[in-house]
PDB file of C-alpha atoms in Angstrom:
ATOM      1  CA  UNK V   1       0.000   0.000   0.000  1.00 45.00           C
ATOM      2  CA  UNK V   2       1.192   3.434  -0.974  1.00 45.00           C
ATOM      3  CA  UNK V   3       1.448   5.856   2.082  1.00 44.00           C
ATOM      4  CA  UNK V   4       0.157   9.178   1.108  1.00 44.00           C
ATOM      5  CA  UNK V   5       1.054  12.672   2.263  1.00 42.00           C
ATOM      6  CA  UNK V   6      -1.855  12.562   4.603  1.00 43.00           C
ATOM      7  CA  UNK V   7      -1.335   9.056   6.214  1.00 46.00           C
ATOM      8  CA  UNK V   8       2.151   9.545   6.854  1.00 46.00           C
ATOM      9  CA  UNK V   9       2.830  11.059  10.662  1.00 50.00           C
ATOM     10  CA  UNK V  10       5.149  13.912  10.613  1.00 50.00           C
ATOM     11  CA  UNK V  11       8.075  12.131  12.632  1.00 53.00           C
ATOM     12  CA  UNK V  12       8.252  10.131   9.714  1.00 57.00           C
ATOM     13  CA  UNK V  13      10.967  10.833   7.395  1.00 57.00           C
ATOM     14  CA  UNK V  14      12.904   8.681   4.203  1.00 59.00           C
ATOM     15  CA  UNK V  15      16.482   9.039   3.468  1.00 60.00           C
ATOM     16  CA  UNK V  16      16.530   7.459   0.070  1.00 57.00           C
ATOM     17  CA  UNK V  17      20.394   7.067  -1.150  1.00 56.00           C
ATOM     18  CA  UNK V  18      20.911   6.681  -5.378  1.00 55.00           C
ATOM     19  CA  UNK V  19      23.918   5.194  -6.701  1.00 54.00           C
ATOM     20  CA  UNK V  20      24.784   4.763  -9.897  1.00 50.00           C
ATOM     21  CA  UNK V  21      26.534   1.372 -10.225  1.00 48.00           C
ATOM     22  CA  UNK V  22      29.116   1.530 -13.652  1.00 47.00           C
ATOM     23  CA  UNK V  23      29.626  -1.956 -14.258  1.00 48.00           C
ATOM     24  CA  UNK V  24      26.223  -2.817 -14.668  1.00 51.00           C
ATOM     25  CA  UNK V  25      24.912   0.064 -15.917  1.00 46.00           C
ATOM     26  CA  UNK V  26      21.839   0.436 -13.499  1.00 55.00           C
ATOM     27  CA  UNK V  27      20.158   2.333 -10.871  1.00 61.00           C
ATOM     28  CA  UNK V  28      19.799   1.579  -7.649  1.00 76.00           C
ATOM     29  CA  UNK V  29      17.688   3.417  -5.184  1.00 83.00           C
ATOM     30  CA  UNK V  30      17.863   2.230  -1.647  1.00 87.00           C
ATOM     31  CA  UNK V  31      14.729   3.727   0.707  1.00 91.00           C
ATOM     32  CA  UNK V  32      15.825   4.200   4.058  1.00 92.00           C
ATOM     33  CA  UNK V  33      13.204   5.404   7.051  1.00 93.00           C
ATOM     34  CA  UNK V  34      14.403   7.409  10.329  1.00 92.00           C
ATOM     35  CA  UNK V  35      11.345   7.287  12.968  1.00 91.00           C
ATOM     36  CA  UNK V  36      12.076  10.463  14.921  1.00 87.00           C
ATOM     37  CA  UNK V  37      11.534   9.965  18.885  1.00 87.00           C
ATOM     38  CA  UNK V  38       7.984  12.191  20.242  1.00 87.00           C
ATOM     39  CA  UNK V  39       9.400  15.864  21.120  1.00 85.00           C
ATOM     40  CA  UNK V  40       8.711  17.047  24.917  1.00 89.00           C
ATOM     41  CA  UNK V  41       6.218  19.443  23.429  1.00 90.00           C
ATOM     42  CA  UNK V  42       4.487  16.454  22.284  1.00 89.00           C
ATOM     43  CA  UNK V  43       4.407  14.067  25.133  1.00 91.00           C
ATOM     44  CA  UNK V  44       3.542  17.275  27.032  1.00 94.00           C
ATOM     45  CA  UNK V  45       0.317  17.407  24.634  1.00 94.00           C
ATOM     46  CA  UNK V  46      -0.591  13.732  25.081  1.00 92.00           C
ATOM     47  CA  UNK V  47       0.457  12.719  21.956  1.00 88.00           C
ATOM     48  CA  UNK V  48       1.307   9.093  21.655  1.00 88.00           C
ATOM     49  CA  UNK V  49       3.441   7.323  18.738  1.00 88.00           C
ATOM     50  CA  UNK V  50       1.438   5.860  16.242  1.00 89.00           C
ATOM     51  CA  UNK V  51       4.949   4.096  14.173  1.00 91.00           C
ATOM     52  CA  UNK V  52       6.770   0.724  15.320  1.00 90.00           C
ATOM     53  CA  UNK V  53       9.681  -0.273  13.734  1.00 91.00           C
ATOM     54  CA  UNK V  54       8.646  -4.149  14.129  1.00 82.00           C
ATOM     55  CA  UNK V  55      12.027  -5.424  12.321  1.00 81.00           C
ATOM     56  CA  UNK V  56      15.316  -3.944  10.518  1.00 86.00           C
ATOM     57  CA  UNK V  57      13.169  -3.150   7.435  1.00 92.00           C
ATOM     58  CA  UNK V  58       9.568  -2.635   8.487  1.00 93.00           C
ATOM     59  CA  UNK V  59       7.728   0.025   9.829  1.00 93.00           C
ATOM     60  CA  UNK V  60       3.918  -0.404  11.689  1.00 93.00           C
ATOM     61  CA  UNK V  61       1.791   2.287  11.800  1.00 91.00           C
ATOM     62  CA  UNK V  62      -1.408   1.772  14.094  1.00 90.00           C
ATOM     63  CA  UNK V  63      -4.276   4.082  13.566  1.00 89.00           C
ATOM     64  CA  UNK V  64      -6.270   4.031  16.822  1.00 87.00           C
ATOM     65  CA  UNK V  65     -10.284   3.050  16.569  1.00 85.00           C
ATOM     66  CA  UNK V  66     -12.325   6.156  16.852  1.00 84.00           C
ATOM     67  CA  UNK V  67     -14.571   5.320  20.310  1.00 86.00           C
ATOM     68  CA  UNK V  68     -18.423   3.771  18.784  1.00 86.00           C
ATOM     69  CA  UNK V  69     -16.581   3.150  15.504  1.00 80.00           C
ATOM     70  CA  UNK V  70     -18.824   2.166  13.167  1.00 84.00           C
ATOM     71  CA  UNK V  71     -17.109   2.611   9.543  1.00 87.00           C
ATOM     72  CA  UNK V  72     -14.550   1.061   8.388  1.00 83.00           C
ATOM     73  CA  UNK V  73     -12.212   3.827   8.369  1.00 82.00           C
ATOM     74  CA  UNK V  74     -13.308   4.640  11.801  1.00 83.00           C
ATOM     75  CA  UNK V  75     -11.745   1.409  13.088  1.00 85.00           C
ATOM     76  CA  UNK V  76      -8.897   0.378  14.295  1.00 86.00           C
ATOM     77  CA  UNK V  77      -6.015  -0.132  11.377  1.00 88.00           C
ATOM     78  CA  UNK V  78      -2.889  -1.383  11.411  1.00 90.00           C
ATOM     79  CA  UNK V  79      -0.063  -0.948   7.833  1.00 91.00           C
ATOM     80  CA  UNK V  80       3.192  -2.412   7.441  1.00 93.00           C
ATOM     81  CA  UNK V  81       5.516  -1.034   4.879  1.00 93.00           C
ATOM     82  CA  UNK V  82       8.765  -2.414   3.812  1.00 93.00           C
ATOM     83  CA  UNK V  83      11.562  -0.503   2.983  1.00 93.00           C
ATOM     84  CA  UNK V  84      15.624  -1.496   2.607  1.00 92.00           C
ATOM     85  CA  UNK V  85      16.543  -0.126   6.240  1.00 92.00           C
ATOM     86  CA  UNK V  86      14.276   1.329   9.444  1.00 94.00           C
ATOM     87  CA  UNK V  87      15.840   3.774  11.827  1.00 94.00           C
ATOM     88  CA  UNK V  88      13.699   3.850  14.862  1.00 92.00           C
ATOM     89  CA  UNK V  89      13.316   6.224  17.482  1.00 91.00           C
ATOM     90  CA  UNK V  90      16.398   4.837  19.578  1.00 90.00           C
ATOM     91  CA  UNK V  91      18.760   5.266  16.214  1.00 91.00           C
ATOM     92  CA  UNK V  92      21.224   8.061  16.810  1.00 91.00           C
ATOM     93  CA  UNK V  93      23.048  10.101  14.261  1.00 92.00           C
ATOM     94  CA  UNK V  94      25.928   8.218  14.067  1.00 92.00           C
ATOM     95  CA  UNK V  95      23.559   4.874  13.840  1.00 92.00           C
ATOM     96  CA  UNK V  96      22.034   6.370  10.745  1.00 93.00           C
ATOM     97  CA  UNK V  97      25.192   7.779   8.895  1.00 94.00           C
ATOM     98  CA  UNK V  98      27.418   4.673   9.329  1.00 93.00           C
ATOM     99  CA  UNK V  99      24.295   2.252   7.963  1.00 92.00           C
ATOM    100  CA  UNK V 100      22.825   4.610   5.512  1.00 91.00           C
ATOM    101  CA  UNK V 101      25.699   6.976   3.643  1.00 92.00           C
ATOM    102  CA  UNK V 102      28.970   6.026   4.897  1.00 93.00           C
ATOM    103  CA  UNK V 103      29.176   2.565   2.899  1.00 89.00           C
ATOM    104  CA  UNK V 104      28.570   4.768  -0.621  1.00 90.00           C
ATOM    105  CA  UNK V 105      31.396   6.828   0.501  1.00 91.00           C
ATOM    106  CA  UNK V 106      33.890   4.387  -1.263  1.00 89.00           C
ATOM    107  CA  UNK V 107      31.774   4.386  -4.514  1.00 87.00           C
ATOM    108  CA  UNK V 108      31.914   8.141  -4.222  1.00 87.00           C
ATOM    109  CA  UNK V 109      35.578   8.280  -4.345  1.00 87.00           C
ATOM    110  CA  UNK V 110      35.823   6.034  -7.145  1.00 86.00           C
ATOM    111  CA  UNK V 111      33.990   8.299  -9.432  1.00 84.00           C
ATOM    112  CA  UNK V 112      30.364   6.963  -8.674  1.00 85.00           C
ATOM    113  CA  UNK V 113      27.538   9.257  -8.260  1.00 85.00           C
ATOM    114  CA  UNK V 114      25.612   9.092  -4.989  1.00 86.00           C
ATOM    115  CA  UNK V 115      22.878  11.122  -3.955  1.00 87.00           C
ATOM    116  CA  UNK V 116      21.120  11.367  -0.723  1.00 90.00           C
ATOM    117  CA  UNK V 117      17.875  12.610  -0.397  1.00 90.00           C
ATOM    118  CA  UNK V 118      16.144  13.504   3.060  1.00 91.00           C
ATOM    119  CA  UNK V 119      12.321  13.366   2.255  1.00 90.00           C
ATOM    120  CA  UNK V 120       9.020  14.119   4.817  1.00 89.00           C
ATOM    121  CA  UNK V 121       6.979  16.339   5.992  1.00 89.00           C
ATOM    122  CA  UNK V 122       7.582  19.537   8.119  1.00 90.00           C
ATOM    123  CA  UNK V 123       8.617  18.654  11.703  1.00 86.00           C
ATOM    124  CA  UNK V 124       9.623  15.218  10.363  1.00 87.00           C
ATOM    125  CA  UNK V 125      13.355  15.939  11.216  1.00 88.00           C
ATOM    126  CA  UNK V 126      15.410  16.111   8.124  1.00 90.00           C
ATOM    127  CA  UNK V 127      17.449  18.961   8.907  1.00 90.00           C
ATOM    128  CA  UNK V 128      18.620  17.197  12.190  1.00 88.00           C
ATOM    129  CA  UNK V 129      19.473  14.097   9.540  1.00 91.00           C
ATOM    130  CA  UNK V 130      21.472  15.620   7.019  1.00 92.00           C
ATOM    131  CA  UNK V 131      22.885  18.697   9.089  1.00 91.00           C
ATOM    132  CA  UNK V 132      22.814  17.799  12.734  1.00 89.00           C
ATOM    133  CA  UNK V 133      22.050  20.334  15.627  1.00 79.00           C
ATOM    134  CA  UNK V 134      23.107  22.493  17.421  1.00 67.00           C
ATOM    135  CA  UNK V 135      20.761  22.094  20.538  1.00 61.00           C
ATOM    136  CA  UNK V 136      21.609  21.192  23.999  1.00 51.00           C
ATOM    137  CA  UNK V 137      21.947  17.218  23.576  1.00 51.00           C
ATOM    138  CA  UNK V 138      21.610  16.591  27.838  1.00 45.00           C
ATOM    139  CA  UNK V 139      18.866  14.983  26.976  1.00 46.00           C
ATOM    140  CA  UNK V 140      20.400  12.318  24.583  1.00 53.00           C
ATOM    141  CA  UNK V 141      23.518  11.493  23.811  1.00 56.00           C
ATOM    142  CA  UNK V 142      23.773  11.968  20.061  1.00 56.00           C
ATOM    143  CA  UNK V 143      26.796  13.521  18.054  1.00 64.00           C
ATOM    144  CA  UNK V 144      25.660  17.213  17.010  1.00 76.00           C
ATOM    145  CA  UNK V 145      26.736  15.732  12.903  1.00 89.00           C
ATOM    146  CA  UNK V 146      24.516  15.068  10.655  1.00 92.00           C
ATOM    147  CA  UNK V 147      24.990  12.962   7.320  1.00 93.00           C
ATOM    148  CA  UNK V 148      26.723  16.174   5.862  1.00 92.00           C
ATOM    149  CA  UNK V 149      29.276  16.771   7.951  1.00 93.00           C
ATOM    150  CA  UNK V 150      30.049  13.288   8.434  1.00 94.00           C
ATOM    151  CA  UNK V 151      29.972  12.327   5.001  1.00 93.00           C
ATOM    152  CA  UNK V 152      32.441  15.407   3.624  1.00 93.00           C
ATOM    153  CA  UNK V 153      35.261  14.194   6.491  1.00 94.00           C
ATOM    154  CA  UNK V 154      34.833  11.195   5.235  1.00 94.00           C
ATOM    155  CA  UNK V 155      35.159  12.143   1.510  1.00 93.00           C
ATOM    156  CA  UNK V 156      37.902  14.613   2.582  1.00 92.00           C
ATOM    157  CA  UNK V 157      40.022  11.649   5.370  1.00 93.00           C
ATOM    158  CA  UNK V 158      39.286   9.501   1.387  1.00 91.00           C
ATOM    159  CA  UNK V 159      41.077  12.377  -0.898  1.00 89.00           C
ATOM    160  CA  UNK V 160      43.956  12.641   1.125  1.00 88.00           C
ATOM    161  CA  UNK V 161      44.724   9.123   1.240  1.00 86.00           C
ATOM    162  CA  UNK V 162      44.276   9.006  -2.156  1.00 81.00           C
ATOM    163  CA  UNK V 163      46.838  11.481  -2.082  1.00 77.00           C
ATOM    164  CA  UNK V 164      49.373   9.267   0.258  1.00 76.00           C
ATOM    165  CA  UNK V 165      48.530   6.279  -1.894  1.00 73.00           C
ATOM    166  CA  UNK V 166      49.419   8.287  -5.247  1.00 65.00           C
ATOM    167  CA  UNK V 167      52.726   9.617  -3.555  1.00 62.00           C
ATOM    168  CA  UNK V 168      54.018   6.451  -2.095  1.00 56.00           C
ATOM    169  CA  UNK V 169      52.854   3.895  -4.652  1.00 51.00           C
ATOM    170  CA  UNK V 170      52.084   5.403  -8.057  1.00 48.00           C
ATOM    171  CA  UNK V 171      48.486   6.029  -7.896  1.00 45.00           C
ATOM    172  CA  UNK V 172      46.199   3.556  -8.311  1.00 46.00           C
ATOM    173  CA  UNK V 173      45.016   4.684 -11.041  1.00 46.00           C
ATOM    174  CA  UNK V 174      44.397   8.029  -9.598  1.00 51.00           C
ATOM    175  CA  UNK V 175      47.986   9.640 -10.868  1.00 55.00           C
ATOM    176  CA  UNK V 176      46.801  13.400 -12.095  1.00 63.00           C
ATOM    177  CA  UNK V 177      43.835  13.534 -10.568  1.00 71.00           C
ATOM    178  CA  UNK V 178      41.735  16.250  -9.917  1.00 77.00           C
ATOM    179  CA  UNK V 179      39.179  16.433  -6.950  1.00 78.00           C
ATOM    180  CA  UNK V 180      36.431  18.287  -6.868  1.00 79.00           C
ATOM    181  CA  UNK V 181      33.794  18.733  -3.959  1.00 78.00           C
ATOM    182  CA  UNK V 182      30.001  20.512  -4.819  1.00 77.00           C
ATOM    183  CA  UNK V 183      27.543  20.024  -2.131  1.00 75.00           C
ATOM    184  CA  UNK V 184      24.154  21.715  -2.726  1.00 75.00           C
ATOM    185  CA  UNK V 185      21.527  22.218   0.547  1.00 70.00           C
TER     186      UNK V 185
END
């Protein structure tokens, strides 16, 4: 079942990664979810989470039964949706850069495209994803880095042992090369 705009709770949010493999010639797109944890503002309000992540690659979401539900769509429902990795609430930054980005970094390097996307609704918590904040993290633990930041030292900690590998032992097929970073946000 296709989840529309409407359906989709705003702490929902897909981080869909696109590589373009050379050898084979194809696409791939591989859909990844982050389930962002309830904010105090909404516990505070009563609000309760509607989204399980019931295994490394599904995601639940329970709409409650309206009370003397009569209808159909006033009853109790319950979708599962597949997708090639879940990030629950629990997942920290780190979690979701190392699983989701960080393997494509190689592919990058070797003259691969790769594009992440952040996708979701307002208040879904892509910003936090792909740049990281700069809140007060007392309350969790999580690296202030998003995908972004990680991802460029990454790249960058890649070009310069590149560099070291060129000096030392010709190259590897990389004598002459020319590097060249665009990020657009």
């Amino acid at each position: 079942k296709k989840l529309t705009k409407m359906e989709a709770p705003l702490y929902v949010q897909e981080l869909a990664t696109v590589e373009k493999i050379q050898t084979q010639n194809t696409d791939r797109v591989l859909v990844a979810v982050r389930v962002r944890p309830l904010s105090e503002k909404e516990l505070k309000n009563g609000a309760e989470g509607c989204v399980e992540c019931s295994q490394p690659s599904t995601v639940v979401i329970r709409k409650k039964a309206q009370p003397n539900a009569v209808l159909r769509s006033q009853q109790e429902q319950l979708n599962e949706y597949v997708f090639d990795q879940v990030f629950g609430p629990e997942a920290n930054q780190s979690d979701v850069y190392t699983n989701a980005a960080a393997k494509h970094i190689s592919s990058l390097l070797n003259g691969i495209n790769v594009t992440v996307i952040a996708y979701g609704a307002t208040g879904a918590g892509k910003t936090h994803t792909m740049m990281g904040s700069t809140r007060d993290n007392t309350i969790c633990d999580q690296p202030p880095e998003g995908i972004i930041p990680m991802a460029l030292q990454d790249v960058f900690s890649g070009i310069e042992d590149a560099k070291v590998t060129q000096g030392t032992s010709g190259g590897a097929g990389h004598i002459g090369s020319t590097w060249s970073v665009k990020i657009s946000y």
